[in-house]
Structure formats: C-alpha cells, structure tokens
Short mmCIF file of C-alpha atoms and ligand atoms in Angstrom, two decimals:
data_model
loop_
_atom_site.label_atom_id
_atom_site.label_comp_id
_atom_site.label_asym_id
_atom_site.label_seq_id
_atom_site.Cartn_x
_atom_site.Cartn_y
_atom_site.Cartn_z
CA MET A 1 0.00 0.00 0.00
CA PHE A 2 1.26 3.46 -0.81
CA GLN A 3 1.02 5.73 2.25
CA ARG A 4 3.41 8.53 1.56
CA PHE A 5 1.33 11.72 1.34
CA ARG A 6 -0.36 11.85 4.72
CA ARG A 7 2.78 12.02 6.87
CA THR A 8 3.79 15.53 5.81
CA ARG A 9 0.25 16.89 6.17
CA LEU A 10 -0.42 15.98 9.78
CA ASN A 11 1.59 18.68 11.57
CA LYS A 12 1.15 22.37 10.79
CA HIS A 13 4.86 23.16 11.15
CA LEU A 14 5.76 20.39 8.79
CA ARG A 15 3.10 21.64 6.38
CA SER A 16 4.85 25.03 6.41
CA LEU A 17 8.25 23.40 5.95
CA VAL A 18 7.17 21.55 2.82
CA ARG A 19 5.03 24.37 1.36
CA GLU A 20 6.18 25.05 -2.20
CA THR A 21 4.66 28.50 -2.69
CA ASN A 22 4.56 31.52 -0.41
CA VAL A 23 2.86 34.88 -0.75
CA SER A 24 4.70 37.92 0.56
CA VAL A 25 3.75 41.57 0.82
CA GLU A 26 6.73 42.27 -1.41
CA ASP A 27 4.99 40.57 -4.33
CA PHE A 28 2.38 43.30 -4.74
CA ILE A 29 1.79 46.39 -6.82
CA TYR A 30 -1.30 48.36 -5.77
CA PRO A 31 -3.29 50.30 -8.43
CA LEU A 32 -4.29 53.91 -7.69
CA PHE A 33 -6.66 56.15 -9.66
CA ILE A 34 -5.92 59.86 -9.56
CA LYS A 35 -8.36 62.67 -10.25
CA SER A 36 -7.52 66.35 -10.11
CA GLY A 37 -8.93 68.47 -7.33
CA GLU A 38 -8.71 68.29 -3.56
CA GLY A 39 -10.30 66.18 -0.86
CA ILE A 40 -11.78 63.77 -3.37
CA LYS A 41 -12.14 60.13 -2.32
CA LYS A 42 -14.95 58.57 -4.26
CA GLU A 43 -15.68 54.86 -3.98
CA VAL A 44 -16.38 52.99 -7.20
CA ALA A 45 -19.79 51.33 -7.08
CA SER A 46 -18.66 48.23 -8.96
CA MET A 47 -15.47 47.87 -6.90
CA PRO A 48 -16.10 48.33 -3.16
CA GLY A 49 -12.86 49.38 -1.47
CA VAL A 50 -11.46 51.03 -4.60
CA PHE A 51 -11.52 54.83 -4.88
CA GLN A 52 -10.86 57.66 -7.28
CA MET A 53 -8.70 60.05 -5.27
CA SER A 54 -7.24 63.51 -5.60
CA ILE A 55 -3.50 63.92 -5.10
CA ASP A 56 -3.76 64.97 -1.42
CA GLU A 57 -5.74 61.80 -0.68
CA ILE A 58 -3.27 59.68 -2.68
CA ILE A 59 -0.45 61.03 -0.53
CA LYS A 60 -2.33 59.98 2.64
CA GLU A 61 -3.04 56.62 1.03
CA CYS A 62 0.68 56.07 0.41
CA SER A 63 1.32 56.48 4.16
CA GLU A 64 -1.30 53.77 4.81
CA LEU A 65 0.28 51.51 2.21
CA LYS A 66 3.72 51.87 3.73
CA LYS A 67 2.36 50.91 7.16
CA LEU A 68 1.11 47.72 5.55
CA GLY A 69 4.49 47.13 3.92
CA ILE A 70 3.36 47.98 0.38
CA PHE A 71 5.86 50.20 -1.41
CA SER A 72 4.93 49.68 -5.05
CA ILE A 73 2.01 51.39 -6.77
CA ILE A 74 0.78 51.71 -10.34
CA LEU A 75 -0.82 55.02 -11.25
CA PHE A 76 -3.79 55.67 -13.53
CA GLY A 77 -4.72 59.26 -14.29
CA ILE A 78 -8.22 60.58 -14.88
CA PRO A 79 -7.75 63.99 -16.53
CA ASP A 80 -10.18 66.93 -16.44
CA THR A 81 -10.14 67.32 -20.18
CA LYS A 82 -9.95 64.70 -22.88
CA ASP A 83 -9.28 65.19 -26.60
CA SER A 84 -8.60 63.11 -29.70
CA ILE A 85 -4.90 62.56 -28.99
CA GLY A 86 -4.89 62.51 -25.18
CA SER A 87 -2.94 65.77 -24.74
CA ASP A 88 -3.08 65.69 -20.94
CA SER A 89 -0.83 62.64 -20.98
CA LEU A 90 1.74 64.42 -23.15
CA CYS A 91 2.09 67.45 -20.92
CA GLU A 92 4.39 67.85 -17.95
CA HIS A 93 1.58 69.58 -16.05
CA GLY A 94 -0.87 66.77 -16.82
CA ILE A 95 -2.47 64.66 -14.10
CA ILE A 96 0.12 61.86 -14.10
CA ALA A 97 3.25 63.98 -14.27
CA SER A 98 2.04 66.30 -11.48
CA SER A 99 1.00 63.34 -9.35
CA ILE A 100 4.35 61.59 -9.64
CA ARG A 101 6.17 64.76 -8.56
CA ALA A 102 3.77 65.35 -5.65
CA ILE A 103 4.02 61.76 -4.38
CA LYS A 104 7.81 61.66 -4.70
CA GLU A 105 8.14 64.88 -2.74
CA VAL A 106 6.45 63.34 0.31
CA HIS A 107 7.24 59.67 -0.32
CA PRO A 108 10.58 59.37 -2.11
CA ASP A 109 10.70 55.74 -0.95
CA MET A 110 7.59 54.70 -2.92
CA PHE A 111 8.24 52.76 -6.13
CA ILE A 112 6.02 54.37 -8.74
CA VAL A 113 4.98 52.45 -11.83
CA THR A 114 3.03 54.37 -14.46
CA ASP A 115 0.44 52.85 -16.74
CA LEU A 116 1.24 54.21 -20.19
CA CYS A 117 -1.82 54.37 -22.43
CA PHE A 118 -4.18 56.84 -24.06
CA CYS A 119 -7.65 55.48 -23.31
CA GLU A 120 -8.10 57.49 -20.12
CA TYR A 121 -7.03 60.66 -21.93
CA THR A 122 -8.83 60.45 -25.27
CA ASP A 123 -12.40 61.63 -25.83
CA HIS A 124 -13.11 58.47 -27.91
CA GLY A 125 -11.71 56.17 -25.18
CA HIS A 126 -9.45 54.10 -27.42
CA CYS A 127 -5.86 53.28 -26.47
CA GLY A 128 -4.30 55.47 -29.17
CA ILE A 129 -4.92 57.94 -31.99
CA ILE A 130 -7.78 56.94 -34.30
CA ASP A 131 -7.00 56.18 -37.97
CA ASP A 132 -8.28 58.19 -40.97
CA LYS A 133 -11.16 55.82 -41.58
CA ASN A 134 -12.36 56.30 -37.99
CA GLU A 135 -12.31 52.56 -37.46
CA THR A 136 -9.59 51.71 -34.99
CA VAL A 137 -6.28 52.95 -33.63
CA ASP A 138 -3.50 54.09 -35.92
CA ASN A 139 -0.77 51.89 -34.45
CA ASP A 140 2.23 53.71 -35.86
CA ALA A 141 0.97 57.23 -35.16
CA THR A 142 0.29 56.09 -31.60
CA LEU A 143 3.85 54.75 -31.28
CA GLU A 144 5.19 58.21 -32.10
CA ILE A 145 3.37 59.92 -29.25
CA SER A 146 3.90 56.98 -26.85
CA GLY A 147 7.60 57.82 -26.73
CA GLN A 148 6.65 61.37 -25.69
CA GLN A 149 4.38 60.08 -22.94
CA ALA A 150 7.16 57.81 -21.61
CA ILE A 151 9.56 60.73 -21.40
CA ILE A 152 6.96 62.84 -19.55
CA HIS A 153 6.62 60.03 -16.98
CA ALA A 154 10.37 59.53 -16.74
CA LYS A 155 11.14 63.22 -16.26
CA ALA A 156 8.51 63.49 -13.54
CA GLY A 157 10.26 60.70 -11.63
CA ALA A 158 8.52 57.43 -12.51
CA ASP A 159 10.46 54.33 -11.44
CA MET A 160 9.06 51.97 -14.06
CA ILE A 161 6.93 52.43 -17.19
CA ALA A 162 4.15 49.96 -17.98
CA PRO A 163 2.70 50.32 -21.49
CA SER A 164 -0.82 48.82 -21.55
CA GLY A 165 -2.13 49.85 -24.98
CA MET A 166 -0.99 46.72 -26.88
CA MET A 167 0.41 48.71 -29.81
CA ASP A 168 2.60 46.59 -32.05
CA GLY A 169 6.27 47.48 -31.60
CA ILE A 170 5.72 49.57 -28.45
CA ILE A 171 8.59 48.11 -26.41
CA GLU A 172 11.22 48.80 -29.04
CA THR A 173 9.82 52.32 -29.48
CA LEU A 174 9.80 53.13 -25.77
CA ARG A 175 13.25 51.66 -25.16
CA GLU A 176 14.68 53.85 -27.91
CA ALA A 177 12.85 56.95 -26.68
CA LEU A 178 13.91 56.44 -23.06
CA ASP A 179 17.53 55.64 -23.94
CA GLY A 180 17.66 58.67 -26.23
CA ALA A 181 16.42 60.96 -23.46
CA GLY A 182 18.98 59.69 -20.97
CA PHE A 183 16.80 57.15 -19.15
CA LYS A 184 18.81 54.04 -19.98
CA ASN A 185 18.23 52.52 -16.54
CA LEU A 186 14.47 52.99 -16.42
CA PRO A 187 12.79 49.56 -16.65
CA ILE A 188 9.78 48.70 -18.80
CA MET A 189 7.13 46.29 -17.57
CA SER A 190 5.19 45.31 -20.66
CA TYR A 191 1.51 44.48 -20.61
CA SER A 192 2.82 41.94 -23.09
CA THR A 193 -0.05 39.50 -23.09
CA LYS A 194 -3.23 41.47 -22.65
CA PHE A 195 -6.44 39.91 -23.84
CA ALA A 196 -9.57 41.63 -25.19
CA SER A 197 -11.50 40.76 -22.06
CA GLY A 198 -14.89 41.29 -20.50
CA TYR A 199 -13.18 41.27 -17.10
CA TYR A 200 -12.13 44.93 -17.51
CA GLY A 201 -15.70 46.21 -17.14
CA PRO A 202 -15.46 47.80 -13.67
CA PHE A 203 -12.06 49.37 -14.46
CA ARG A 204 -13.52 51.30 -17.35
CA ASP A 205 -15.99 52.85 -14.90
CA VAL A 206 -13.33 53.87 -12.44
CA ALA A 207 -10.87 55.06 -15.09
CA GLU A 208 -13.64 56.59 -17.20
CA SER A 209 -12.14 54.93 -20.26
CA THR A 210 -14.90 53.00 -22.03
CA PRO A 211 -14.48 53.25 -25.83
CA SER A 212 -17.22 55.42 -27.35
CA PHE A 213 -17.44 53.12 -30.39
CA GLY A 214 -16.31 49.59 -31.23
CA ASP A 215 -14.13 47.53 -28.91
CA ARG A 216 -10.44 46.77 -28.44
CA SER A 217 -10.30 43.48 -30.38
CA SER A 218 -8.20 45.00 -33.15
CA TYR A 219 -5.32 45.59 -30.77
CA GLN A 220 -5.81 43.40 -27.69
CA MET A 221 -5.37 39.61 -27.95
CA ASP A 222 -7.97 36.99 -28.77
CA PRO A 223 -8.61 34.95 -25.58
CA ALA A 224 -8.63 31.81 -27.73
CA ASN A 225 -5.00 32.12 -28.86
CA ARG A 226 -2.35 30.36 -26.84
CA ARG A 227 0.51 30.21 -29.34
CA GLU A 228 0.06 33.85 -30.31
CA ALA A 229 0.17 34.81 -26.62
CA ILE A 230 3.52 33.08 -26.17
CA ALA A 231 4.89 34.58 -29.40
CA GLU A 232 3.87 38.10 -28.40
CA SER A 233 5.63 37.73 -25.04
CA VAL A 234 8.77 36.37 -26.65
CA SER A 235 8.70 39.32 -29.05
CA ASP A 236 8.51 41.77 -26.15
CA GLU A 237 11.47 40.08 -24.51
CA ILE A 238 13.45 40.48 -27.72
CA GLN A 239 12.37 44.14 -28.06
CA GLY A 240 13.83 44.83 -24.64
CA ALA A 241 11.06 44.46 -22.04
CA ASP A 242 12.32 43.93 -18.49
CA ILE A 243 9.19 42.30 -17.08
CA LEU A 244 6.32 40.57 -18.87
CA MET A 245 2.68 40.46 -17.84
CA VAL A 246 -0.37 38.31 -18.35
CA LYS A 247 -3.71 40.06 -18.01
CA PRO A 248 -6.37 39.16 -16.89
CA ALA A 249 -4.93 36.64 -14.45
CA LEU A 250 -7.37 33.98 -13.32
CA ALA A 251 -8.62 32.61 -16.60
CA TYR A 252 -5.11 32.75 -18.10
CA LEU A 253 -2.87 30.99 -15.58
CA ASP A 254 -1.94 28.36 -18.16
CA LEU A 255 -0.20 31.13 -20.07
CA VAL A 256 1.60 32.48 -17.04
CA ARG A 257 3.32 29.12 -16.76
CA GLU A 258 3.97 28.72 -20.46
CA ILE A 259 5.37 32.21 -20.91
CA LYS A 260 7.53 31.78 -17.82
CA ASP A 261 8.98 28.67 -19.40
CA ALA A 262 9.38 30.25 -22.84
CA THR A 263 11.23 33.39 -21.68
CA SER A 264 13.80 34.30 -19.06
CA LEU A 265 12.06 37.42 -17.75
CA PRO A 266 10.24 38.00 -14.45
CA MET A 267 6.47 37.64 -14.79
CA ALA A 268 3.66 39.82 -13.51
CA VAL A 269 -0.05 39.05 -13.43
CA TYR A 270 -2.76 41.69 -13.40
CA ASN A 271 -5.63 40.47 -11.24
CA VAL A 272 -8.15 42.77 -12.93
CA SER A 273 -11.20 44.73 -11.85
CA GLY A 274 -13.80 42.13 -12.86
CA GLU A 275 -11.93 39.42 -10.98
CA TYR A 276 -11.83 41.62 -7.89
CA ALA A 277 -15.51 42.54 -8.19
CA MET A 278 -16.57 38.88 -8.46
CA LEU A 279 -14.88 37.90 -5.20
CA LYS A 280 -16.08 41.07 -3.45
CA MET A 281 -19.70 40.49 -4.38
CA ALA A 282 -19.54 36.79 -3.47
CA GLY A 283 -17.94 37.70 -0.13
CA GLN A 284 -20.47 40.42 0.65
CA ASN A 285 -23.26 37.94 0.03
CA ASN A 286 -21.62 35.35 2.30
CA LEU A 287 -21.29 32.90 -0.55
CA ILE A 288 -17.60 32.32 0.15
CA ASP A 289 -15.09 32.80 2.99
CA TYR A 290 -13.69 35.96 1.40
CA ASP A 291 -10.26 36.14 3.09
CA ARG A 292 -9.60 32.49 2.47
CA VAL A 293 -10.56 32.64 -1.21
CA VAL A 294 -8.49 35.80 -1.76
CA MET A 295 -5.40 34.17 -0.26
CA GLU A 296 -6.00 30.97 -2.23
CA THR A 297 -6.18 33.09 -5.38
CA MET A 298 -2.89 34.84 -4.60
CA VAL A 299 -1.21 31.48 -3.99
CA ALA A 300 -2.48 30.29 -7.37
CA PHE A 301 -0.82 33.27 -9.10
CA LYS A 302 2.49 32.50 -7.44
CA ARG A 303 2.19 28.76 -8.10
CA ALA A 304 1.54 29.45 -11.79
CA GLY A 305 4.82 31.35 -11.94
CA ALA A 306 4.04 35.00 -11.21
CA ASN A 307 6.73 37.01 -9.44
CA ILE A 308 4.60 40.14 -9.23
CA ILE A 309 0.88 40.47 -8.50
CA ILE A 310 -0.92 43.67 -9.45
CA THR A 311 -4.14 43.56 -7.48
CA TYR A 312 -6.84 45.64 -5.81
CA HIS A 313 -6.70 43.06 -2.99
CA ALA A 314 -3.12 44.06 -2.05
CA LYS A 315 -4.03 45.99 1.12
CA GLU A 316 -6.35 43.24 2.36
CA VAL A 317 -3.72 40.57 1.73
CA ALA A 318 -1.02 42.65 3.43
CA ALA A 319 -3.26 42.95 6.50
CA MET A 320 -3.88 39.19 6.48
CA LEU A 321 -0.14 38.53 6.27
CA GLN A 322 0.49 40.78 9.29
CA LYS A 323 -1.81 38.70 11.49
C1 LIG B 1 -5.87 50.66 -20.11
C2 LIG B 1 -5.98 49.63 -19.07
C3 LIG B 1 -7.08 48.76 -18.80
C4 LIG B 1 -6.72 48.05 -17.66
C5 LIG B 1 -5.45 48.47 -17.28
N1 LIG B 1 -5.00 49.42 -18.17
C6 LIG B 1 -8.41 48.64 -19.43
C7 LIG B 1 -8.59 48.28 -20.84
O1 LIG B 1 -7.69 47.86 -21.56
O2 LIG B 1 -9.74 48.45 -21.26
C8 LIG B 1 -7.60 47.04 -16.97
C9 LIG B 1 -7.46 46.95 -15.50
C10 LIG B 1 -8.56 46.29 -14.78
O3 LIG B 1 -9.57 45.84 -15.36
O4 LIG B 1 -8.43 46.21 -13.55
N2 LIG B 1 -5.38 50.25 -21.32
ZN1 LIG B 2 -5.74 51.79 -22.89
#
C-alpha cells in the first residue's frame, strides 16, 4: 500500500516546511486612480474598497500603504479634459506627471509604476490615436506619441513604465525613446499578453475609459489564442522588455506558466477589476469565505509562476499577512 502523502500533512509546522509557494507583501503592486482636485475620495460602485482620489488623498493613502508594507504602486490618471490625442498625458503639467512629482516629494521611498496608455485621456476612449477611416487605432501614429508620454513620466520621476495599450512594436519604441532621453536605466514592464477581455468592465468605470465606439479586439489579444500569446511575449522580450505580464490573471494561468517557461524574464499578473468585483460580491453575500478565497487566489498566481501580482486586494492581503 502506498502511504506517503499523509505524513507531511499531519503537523502544521511540517506543512509550512514543505510548502512550495509563499505569498509575501513584497509581491504586490497596488493600483491607484488619480483625479484632479482636492479632498476627493470617491468609492467605485462596482469595486467596493477602490476609490478615485485627488493627489492629497493619494499622498495619505501612500502612508497607509507603507504601514502595511506595500511600497509599489501603479498610477492611472483621470484627466479633467480629454481630446482626440490625449494631450493631458503628453504634458508635464498633466495629471500623471504632477502626481508623480507630488508623491515623490512626500514619499521618495515609494516605487512608482506608471500605466502608459491613451484610453483614459482620449475623448473616444481608445488606447491610441484613431485612424483616418475612424475605425480603430492608428498603431504607428500612436507609437510616435507613446515615446513622448514615456519621457513625460520619466522626467517626472517614474520608477518603471508599464505600457498597456498593446500597440505593435511599443517596447522597441519606448526603449529607444527612453535611452535617447537619458533614461537608460528605467525599466519597462510590458503588458505583453493582454487579452480583449470582459473582465475589464469595472475598471472602465473607475478610469472613465470606455471606448465610445467599437471595442479593443483590433489591438488586444484573442482569448482563444495560446501560441500567439507566447509569441507576443517572446517578441517583447526580444524588443527589450524587463518584465512581462499576463492580463487578466485567473482565466489565463496556463499562459503564465507557459510564458515563464518560454522566456527568461520575471512575470507579472494583473488580477483585474472584474476578478476583484466577483470575489467582493460573493464575499459580501456570504457565498464564500472571502479572506480564504483571496489568499488561495494569490497562492495560485504564485504557483503558476508569477513574481509580481498587481491587485486591488493588495491591502487586504497585506493585512492578512500581518496577522
Ligand atoms: C488601459 C488599461 C485597462 C486596464 C489596465 N489598463 C483597461 C482596458 O484595456 O480596457 C484594466 C485593468 C482592470 O480591469 O483592472 N489600457
Ligand atoms: Zn488603454
């Protein structure tokens, strides 16, 4: 009779000793949504616990995060004015550039990642400039202004740039732009493997970035394509990305593992708004043991191969880990 597996499960200390995967507060990047103004802290209906905040509130929030041991954040800007090319994101007085400077002044020890895209800044809500036929994004025209946006972030003091628009050739373009402007040591975390997903629904409310026409299928990936997902990640590695990402996370953990095996770069997962909302709503309705399911989910990301977890649950998990 085979009786090997029970012996290491009986004692809790031995269970810890043989545990293959651990979650640590150092694994997390916490997303923050910044609005201009003062004293604004507005909860998002579809994402309880997630807020749009003005810069003064963000600065207070960073103090809270540090107490929990979270030092890495990713910033999303919600500008006052939007136009066809997303001018606010190309201006050193825009919402993101001013926020980075303001946060760094008070919290020089925070590690600030910036989401680089145009959908929050354009009046049409797409992730780049629209083509002449008014059908979808003009990839190459968008590349040209993406370099400008990266330099705005870099000059303001960003610690890492994370392009999320899925424009073809973006990593090569940004690397060249950053190197040319003297930011050779600034890392790029690519949203390398980002699917055209229904799981982004709540985010588009909080970031006010729903496309006014069409969808993002002409630039984001088809959820059905595994080989293409691996190829796109490998391409980003070759173009010079420092970290790769799979997004959304839960329904795509097979690809986290496969991309980890196919490349030599660190891997991030983005545990997106819809994934967060599903657990929140199930927890609030007492359908699941919320804390337990959240932790189980984080373990699954690590087990699949993620080094970094971008998640709205980060504060809750940090508090659980402190207990
Ligand atoms: C913008 C962007 C999106 C997310 C991160 N950056 C939305 C989108 O592509 O529509 C999604 C984040 C989330 O759902 O939590 N390009
Ligand atoms: Zn976008």
